Short mmCIF file of C-alpha atoms and ligand atoms in Angstrom, two decimals:
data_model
loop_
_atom_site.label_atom_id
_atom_site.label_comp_id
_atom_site.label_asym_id
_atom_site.label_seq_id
_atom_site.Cartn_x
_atom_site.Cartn_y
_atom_site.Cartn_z
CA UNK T 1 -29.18 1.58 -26.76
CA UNK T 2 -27.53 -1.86 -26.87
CA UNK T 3 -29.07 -4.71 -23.70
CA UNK T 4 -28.35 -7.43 -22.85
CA UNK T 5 -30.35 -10.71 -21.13
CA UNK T 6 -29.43 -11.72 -18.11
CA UNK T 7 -29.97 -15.19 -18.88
CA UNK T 8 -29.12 -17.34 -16.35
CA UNK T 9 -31.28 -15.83 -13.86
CA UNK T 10 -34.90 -16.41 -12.71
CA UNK T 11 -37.22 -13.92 -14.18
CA UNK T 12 -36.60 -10.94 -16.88
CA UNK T 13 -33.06 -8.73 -16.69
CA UNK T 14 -31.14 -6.67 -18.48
CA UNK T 15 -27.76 -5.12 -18.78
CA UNK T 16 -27.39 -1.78 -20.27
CA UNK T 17 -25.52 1.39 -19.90
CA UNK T 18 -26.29 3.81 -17.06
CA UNK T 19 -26.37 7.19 -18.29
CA UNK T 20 -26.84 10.87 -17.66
CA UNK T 21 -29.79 11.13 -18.95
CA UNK T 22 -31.28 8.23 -16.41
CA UNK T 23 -30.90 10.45 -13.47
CA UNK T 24 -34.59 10.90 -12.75
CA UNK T 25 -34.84 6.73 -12.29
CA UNK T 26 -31.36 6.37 -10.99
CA UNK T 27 -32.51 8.97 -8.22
CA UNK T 28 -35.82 7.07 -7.51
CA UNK T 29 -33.44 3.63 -7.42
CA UNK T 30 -31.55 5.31 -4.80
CA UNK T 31 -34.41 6.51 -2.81
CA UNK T 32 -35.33 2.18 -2.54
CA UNK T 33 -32.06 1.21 -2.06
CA UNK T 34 -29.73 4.17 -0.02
CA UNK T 35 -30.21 2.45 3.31
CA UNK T 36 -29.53 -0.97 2.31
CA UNK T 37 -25.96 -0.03 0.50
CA UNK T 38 -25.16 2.87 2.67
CA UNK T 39 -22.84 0.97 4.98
CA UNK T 40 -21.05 -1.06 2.21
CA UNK T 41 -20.52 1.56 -1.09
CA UNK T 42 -18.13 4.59 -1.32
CA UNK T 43 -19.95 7.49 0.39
CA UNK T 44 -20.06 9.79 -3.01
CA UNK T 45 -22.12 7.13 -4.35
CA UNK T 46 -24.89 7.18 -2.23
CA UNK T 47 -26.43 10.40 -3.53
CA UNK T 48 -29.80 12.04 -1.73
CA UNK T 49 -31.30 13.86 -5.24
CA UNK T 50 -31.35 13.98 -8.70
CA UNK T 51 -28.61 16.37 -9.46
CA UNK T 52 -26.21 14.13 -6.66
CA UNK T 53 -27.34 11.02 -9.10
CA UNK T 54 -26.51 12.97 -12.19
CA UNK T 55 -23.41 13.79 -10.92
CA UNK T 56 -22.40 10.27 -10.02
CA UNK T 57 -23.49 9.31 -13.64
CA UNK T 58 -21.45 12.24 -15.57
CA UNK T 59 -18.62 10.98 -13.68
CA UNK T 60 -18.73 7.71 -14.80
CA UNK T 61 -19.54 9.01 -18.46
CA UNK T 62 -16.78 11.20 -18.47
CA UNK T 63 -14.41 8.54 -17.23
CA UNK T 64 -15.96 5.93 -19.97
CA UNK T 65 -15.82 8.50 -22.75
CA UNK T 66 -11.37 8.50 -21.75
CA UNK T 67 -11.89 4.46 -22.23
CA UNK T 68 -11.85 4.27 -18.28
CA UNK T 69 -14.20 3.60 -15.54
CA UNK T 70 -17.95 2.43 -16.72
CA UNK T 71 -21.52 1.97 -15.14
CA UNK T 72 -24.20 -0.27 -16.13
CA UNK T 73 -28.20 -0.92 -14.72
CA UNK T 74 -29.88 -3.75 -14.33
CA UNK T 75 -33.46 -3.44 -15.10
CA UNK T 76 -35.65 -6.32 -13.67
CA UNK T 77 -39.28 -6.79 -14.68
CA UNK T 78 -41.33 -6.33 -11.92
CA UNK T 79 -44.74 -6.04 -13.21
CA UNK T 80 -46.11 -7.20 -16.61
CA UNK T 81 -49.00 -5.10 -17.67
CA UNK T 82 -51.69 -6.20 -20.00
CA UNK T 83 -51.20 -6.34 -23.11
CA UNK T 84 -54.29 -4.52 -23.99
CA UNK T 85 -52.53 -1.50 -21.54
CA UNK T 86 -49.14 -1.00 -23.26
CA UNK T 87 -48.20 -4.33 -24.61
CA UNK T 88 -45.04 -4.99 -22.16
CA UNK T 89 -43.38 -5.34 -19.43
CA UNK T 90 -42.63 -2.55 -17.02
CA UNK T 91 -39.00 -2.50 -16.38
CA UNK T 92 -37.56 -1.14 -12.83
CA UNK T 93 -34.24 -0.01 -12.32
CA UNK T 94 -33.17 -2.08 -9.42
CA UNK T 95 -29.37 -2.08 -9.41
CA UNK T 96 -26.10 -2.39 -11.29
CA UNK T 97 -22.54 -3.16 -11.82
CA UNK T 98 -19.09 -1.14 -12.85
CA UNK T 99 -16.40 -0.96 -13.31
CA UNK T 100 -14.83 0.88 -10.39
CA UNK T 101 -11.43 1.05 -12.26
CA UNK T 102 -10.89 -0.02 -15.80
CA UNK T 103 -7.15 1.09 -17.30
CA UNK T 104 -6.55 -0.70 -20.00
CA UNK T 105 -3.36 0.04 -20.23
CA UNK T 106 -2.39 -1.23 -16.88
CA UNK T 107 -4.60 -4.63 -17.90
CA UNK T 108 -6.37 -4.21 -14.41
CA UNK T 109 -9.80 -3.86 -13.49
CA UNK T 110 -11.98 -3.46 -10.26
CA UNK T 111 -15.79 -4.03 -10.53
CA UNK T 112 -18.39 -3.18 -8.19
CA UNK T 113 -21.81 -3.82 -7.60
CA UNK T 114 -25.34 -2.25 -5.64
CA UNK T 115 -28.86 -3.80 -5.37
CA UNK T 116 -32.00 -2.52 -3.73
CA UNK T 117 -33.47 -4.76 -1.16
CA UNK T 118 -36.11 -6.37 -3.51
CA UNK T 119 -33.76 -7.78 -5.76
CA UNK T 120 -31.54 -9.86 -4.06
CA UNK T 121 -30.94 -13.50 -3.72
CA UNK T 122 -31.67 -13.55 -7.76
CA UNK T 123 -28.35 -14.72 -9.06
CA UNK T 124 -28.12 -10.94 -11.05
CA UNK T 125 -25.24 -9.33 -9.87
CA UNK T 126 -23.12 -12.85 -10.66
CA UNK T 127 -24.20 -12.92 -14.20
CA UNK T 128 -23.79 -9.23 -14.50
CA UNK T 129 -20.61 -9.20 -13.31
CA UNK T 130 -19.71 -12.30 -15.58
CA UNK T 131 -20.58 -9.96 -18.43
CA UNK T 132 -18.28 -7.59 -17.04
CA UNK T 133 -14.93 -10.16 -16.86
CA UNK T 134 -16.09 -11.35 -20.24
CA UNK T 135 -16.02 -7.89 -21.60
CA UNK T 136 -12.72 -7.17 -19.64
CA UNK T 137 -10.86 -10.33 -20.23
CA UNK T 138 -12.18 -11.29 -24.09
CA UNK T 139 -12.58 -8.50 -25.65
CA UNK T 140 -10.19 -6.05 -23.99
CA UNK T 141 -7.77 -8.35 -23.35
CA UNK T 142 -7.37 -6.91 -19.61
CA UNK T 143 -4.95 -9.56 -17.14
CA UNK T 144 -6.93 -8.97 -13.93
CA UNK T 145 -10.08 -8.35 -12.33
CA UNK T 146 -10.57 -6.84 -8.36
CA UNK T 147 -13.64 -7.17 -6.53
CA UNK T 148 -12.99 -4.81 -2.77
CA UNK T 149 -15.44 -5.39 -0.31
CA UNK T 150 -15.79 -4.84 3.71
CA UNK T 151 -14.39 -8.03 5.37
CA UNK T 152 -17.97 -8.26 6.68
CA UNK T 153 -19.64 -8.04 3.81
CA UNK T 154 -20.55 -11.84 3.66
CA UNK T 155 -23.15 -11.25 0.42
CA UNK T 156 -20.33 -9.22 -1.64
CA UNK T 157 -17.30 -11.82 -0.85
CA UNK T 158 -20.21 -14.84 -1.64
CA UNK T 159 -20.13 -12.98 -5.15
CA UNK T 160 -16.86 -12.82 -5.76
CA UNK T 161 -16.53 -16.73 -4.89
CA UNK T 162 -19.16 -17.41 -7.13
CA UNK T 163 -17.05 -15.37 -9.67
CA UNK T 164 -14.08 -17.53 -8.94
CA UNK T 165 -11.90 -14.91 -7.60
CA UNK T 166 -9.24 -15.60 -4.98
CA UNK T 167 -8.88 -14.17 -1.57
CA UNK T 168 -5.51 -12.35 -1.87
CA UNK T 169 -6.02 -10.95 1.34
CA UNK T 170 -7.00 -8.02 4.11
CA UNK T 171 -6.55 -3.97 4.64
CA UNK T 172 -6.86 -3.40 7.54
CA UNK T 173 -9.07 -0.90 8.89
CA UNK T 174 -8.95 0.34 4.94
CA UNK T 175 -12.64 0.96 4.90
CA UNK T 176 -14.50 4.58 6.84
CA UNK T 177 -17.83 4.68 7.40
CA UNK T 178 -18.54 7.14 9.96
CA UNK T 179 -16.35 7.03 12.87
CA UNK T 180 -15.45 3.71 12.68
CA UNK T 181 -12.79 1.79 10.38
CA UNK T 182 -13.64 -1.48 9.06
CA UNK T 183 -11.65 -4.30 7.34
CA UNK T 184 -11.46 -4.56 3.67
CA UNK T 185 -11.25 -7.80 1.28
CA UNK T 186 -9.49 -8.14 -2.09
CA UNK T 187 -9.95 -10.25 -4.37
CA UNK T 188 -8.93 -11.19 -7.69
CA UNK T 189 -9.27 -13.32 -10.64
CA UNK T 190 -6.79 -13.50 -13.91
CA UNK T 191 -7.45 -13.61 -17.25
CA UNK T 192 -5.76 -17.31 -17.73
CA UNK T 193 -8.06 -19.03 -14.44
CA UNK T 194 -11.08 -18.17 -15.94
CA UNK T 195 -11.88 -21.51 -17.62
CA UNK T 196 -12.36 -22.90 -13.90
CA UNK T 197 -14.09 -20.28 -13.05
CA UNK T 198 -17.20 -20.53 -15.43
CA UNK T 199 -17.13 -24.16 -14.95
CA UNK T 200 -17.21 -23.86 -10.86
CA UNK T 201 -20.77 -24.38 -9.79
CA UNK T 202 -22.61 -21.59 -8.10
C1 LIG R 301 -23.68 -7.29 -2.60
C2 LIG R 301 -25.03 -7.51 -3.27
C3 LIG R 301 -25.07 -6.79 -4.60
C4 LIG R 301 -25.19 -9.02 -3.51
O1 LIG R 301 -26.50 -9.31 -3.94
P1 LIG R 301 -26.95 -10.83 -4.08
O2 LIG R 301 -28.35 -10.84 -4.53
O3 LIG R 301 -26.59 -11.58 -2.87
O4 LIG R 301 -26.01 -11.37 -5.25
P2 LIG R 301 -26.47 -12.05 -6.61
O5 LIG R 301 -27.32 -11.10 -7.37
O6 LIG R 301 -25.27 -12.57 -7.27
O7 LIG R 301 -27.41 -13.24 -6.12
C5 LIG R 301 -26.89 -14.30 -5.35
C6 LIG R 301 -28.03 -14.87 -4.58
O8 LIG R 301 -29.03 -15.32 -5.48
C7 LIG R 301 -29.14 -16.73 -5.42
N1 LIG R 301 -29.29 -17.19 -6.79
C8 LIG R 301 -30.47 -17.56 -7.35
N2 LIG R 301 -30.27 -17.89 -8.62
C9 LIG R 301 -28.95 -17.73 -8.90
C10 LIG R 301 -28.16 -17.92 -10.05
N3 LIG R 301 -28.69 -18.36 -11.20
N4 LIG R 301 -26.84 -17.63 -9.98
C11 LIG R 301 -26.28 -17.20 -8.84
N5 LIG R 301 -27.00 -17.02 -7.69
C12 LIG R 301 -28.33 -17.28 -7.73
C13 LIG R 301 -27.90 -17.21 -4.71
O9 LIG R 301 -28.12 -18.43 -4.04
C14 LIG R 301 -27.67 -16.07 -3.74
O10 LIG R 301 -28.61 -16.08 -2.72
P3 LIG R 301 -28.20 -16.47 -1.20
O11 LIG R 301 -27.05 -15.59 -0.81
O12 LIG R 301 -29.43 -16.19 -0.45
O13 LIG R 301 -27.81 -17.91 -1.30
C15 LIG R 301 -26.20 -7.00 -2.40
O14 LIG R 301 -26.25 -7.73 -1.19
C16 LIG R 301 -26.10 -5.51 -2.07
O15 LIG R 301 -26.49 -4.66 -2.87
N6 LIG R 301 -25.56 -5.19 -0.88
C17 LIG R 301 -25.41 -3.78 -0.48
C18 LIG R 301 -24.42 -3.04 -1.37
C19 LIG R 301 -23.09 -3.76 -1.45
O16 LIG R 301 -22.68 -4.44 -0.55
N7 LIG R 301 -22.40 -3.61 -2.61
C20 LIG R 301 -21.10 -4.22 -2.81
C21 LIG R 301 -20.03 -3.35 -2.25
S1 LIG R 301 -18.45 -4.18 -2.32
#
């Protein structure tokens, strides 16, 4: 299956498909990372066992295989063994990026992202979700990108800054968890602004 190097970031990572077959790993992911993205991801999402992960993952396969939604891991290397053991690195399963929405016929996107605790503050889920607009924008040829977060979800809007995506504004009280309502945030960035937006400094 196709990979590719996250290359801007400290450290080995790679991008590649997340798929059905994965949800043994994906399940284990979740167990490290459920509480962290519990408050801030869609509730279907944050699955308690493997068939709940599988599920998630045949959803998004399905939706890919109609040329619509996709999911993709990131796969960090957190321990090298010696080369006398296996010869490479052991690879972990520590987050991803997808696309939430994808119509290409509508020329619109919305990508969304999850890491467990360990791997944040790496710069992975910005160059991730670069690969994503550069897949949606150059070789789709989509017009827009969304990025929907909780207003108060100062880590997710910091990524879509980075990204260069503007505040368009607020939905108020758009976002359950629980009980209680929250704010939500979109964002956006257009296929013609993205020559300032790879040049704008992280
Ligand atoms: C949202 C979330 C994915 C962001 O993770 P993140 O690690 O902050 O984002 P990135 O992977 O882009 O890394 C950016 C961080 O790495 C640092 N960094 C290091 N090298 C970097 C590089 N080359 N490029 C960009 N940032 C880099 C940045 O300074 C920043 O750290 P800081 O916020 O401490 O300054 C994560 O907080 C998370 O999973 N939260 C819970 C789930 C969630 O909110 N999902 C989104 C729902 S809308």
């Amino acid at each position: 299956m196709f990979e590719a190097p996250l290359t801007d970031v400290r450290g080995a990572a790679r991008l590649r498909p997340l798929e059905p077959h994965q949800a043994e790993e994906f399940a284990a992911h979740l167990d490290r990372a459920r509480e962290h993205i519990r408050p801030w991801v869609g509730p279907s999402f944050v699955t308690t066992d493997v068939d709940g992960a599988r599920a998630t993952l045949q959803r998004y396969a399905d939706a890919t295989a109609r040329d619509g939604n996709r999911i993709f891991g990131i796969w960090a290397d957190e321990v090298v063994e010696p080369v006398e053991t296996t010869g490479r690195a052991m690879q972990t399963l520590v987050g991803g990026v997808m696309f939430v929405e994808f119509s290409a016929a509508a020329g619109t996107c919305e990508i969304g992202c999850w890491l467990e605790p360990a791997a944040e503050g790496r710069g992975l889920i910005t160059a991730a979700s670069r690969m994503l607009l550069t897949y949606a924008f150059d070789e789709r040829g989509l017009h827009r990108a969304e990025w929907r977060c909780r207003a108060d979800n100062a880590r997710s809007s910091a990524v879509a800054e980075r990204l260069g995506m503007t505040l368009e504004g607020v939905l108020r009280e758009a976002w359950k968890v629980g009980e209680r309502f929250y704010d939500k945030q979109v964002w956006s960035v257009l296929a013609g602004s993205r020559v300032s937006a790879r040049t704008r400094p992280r």
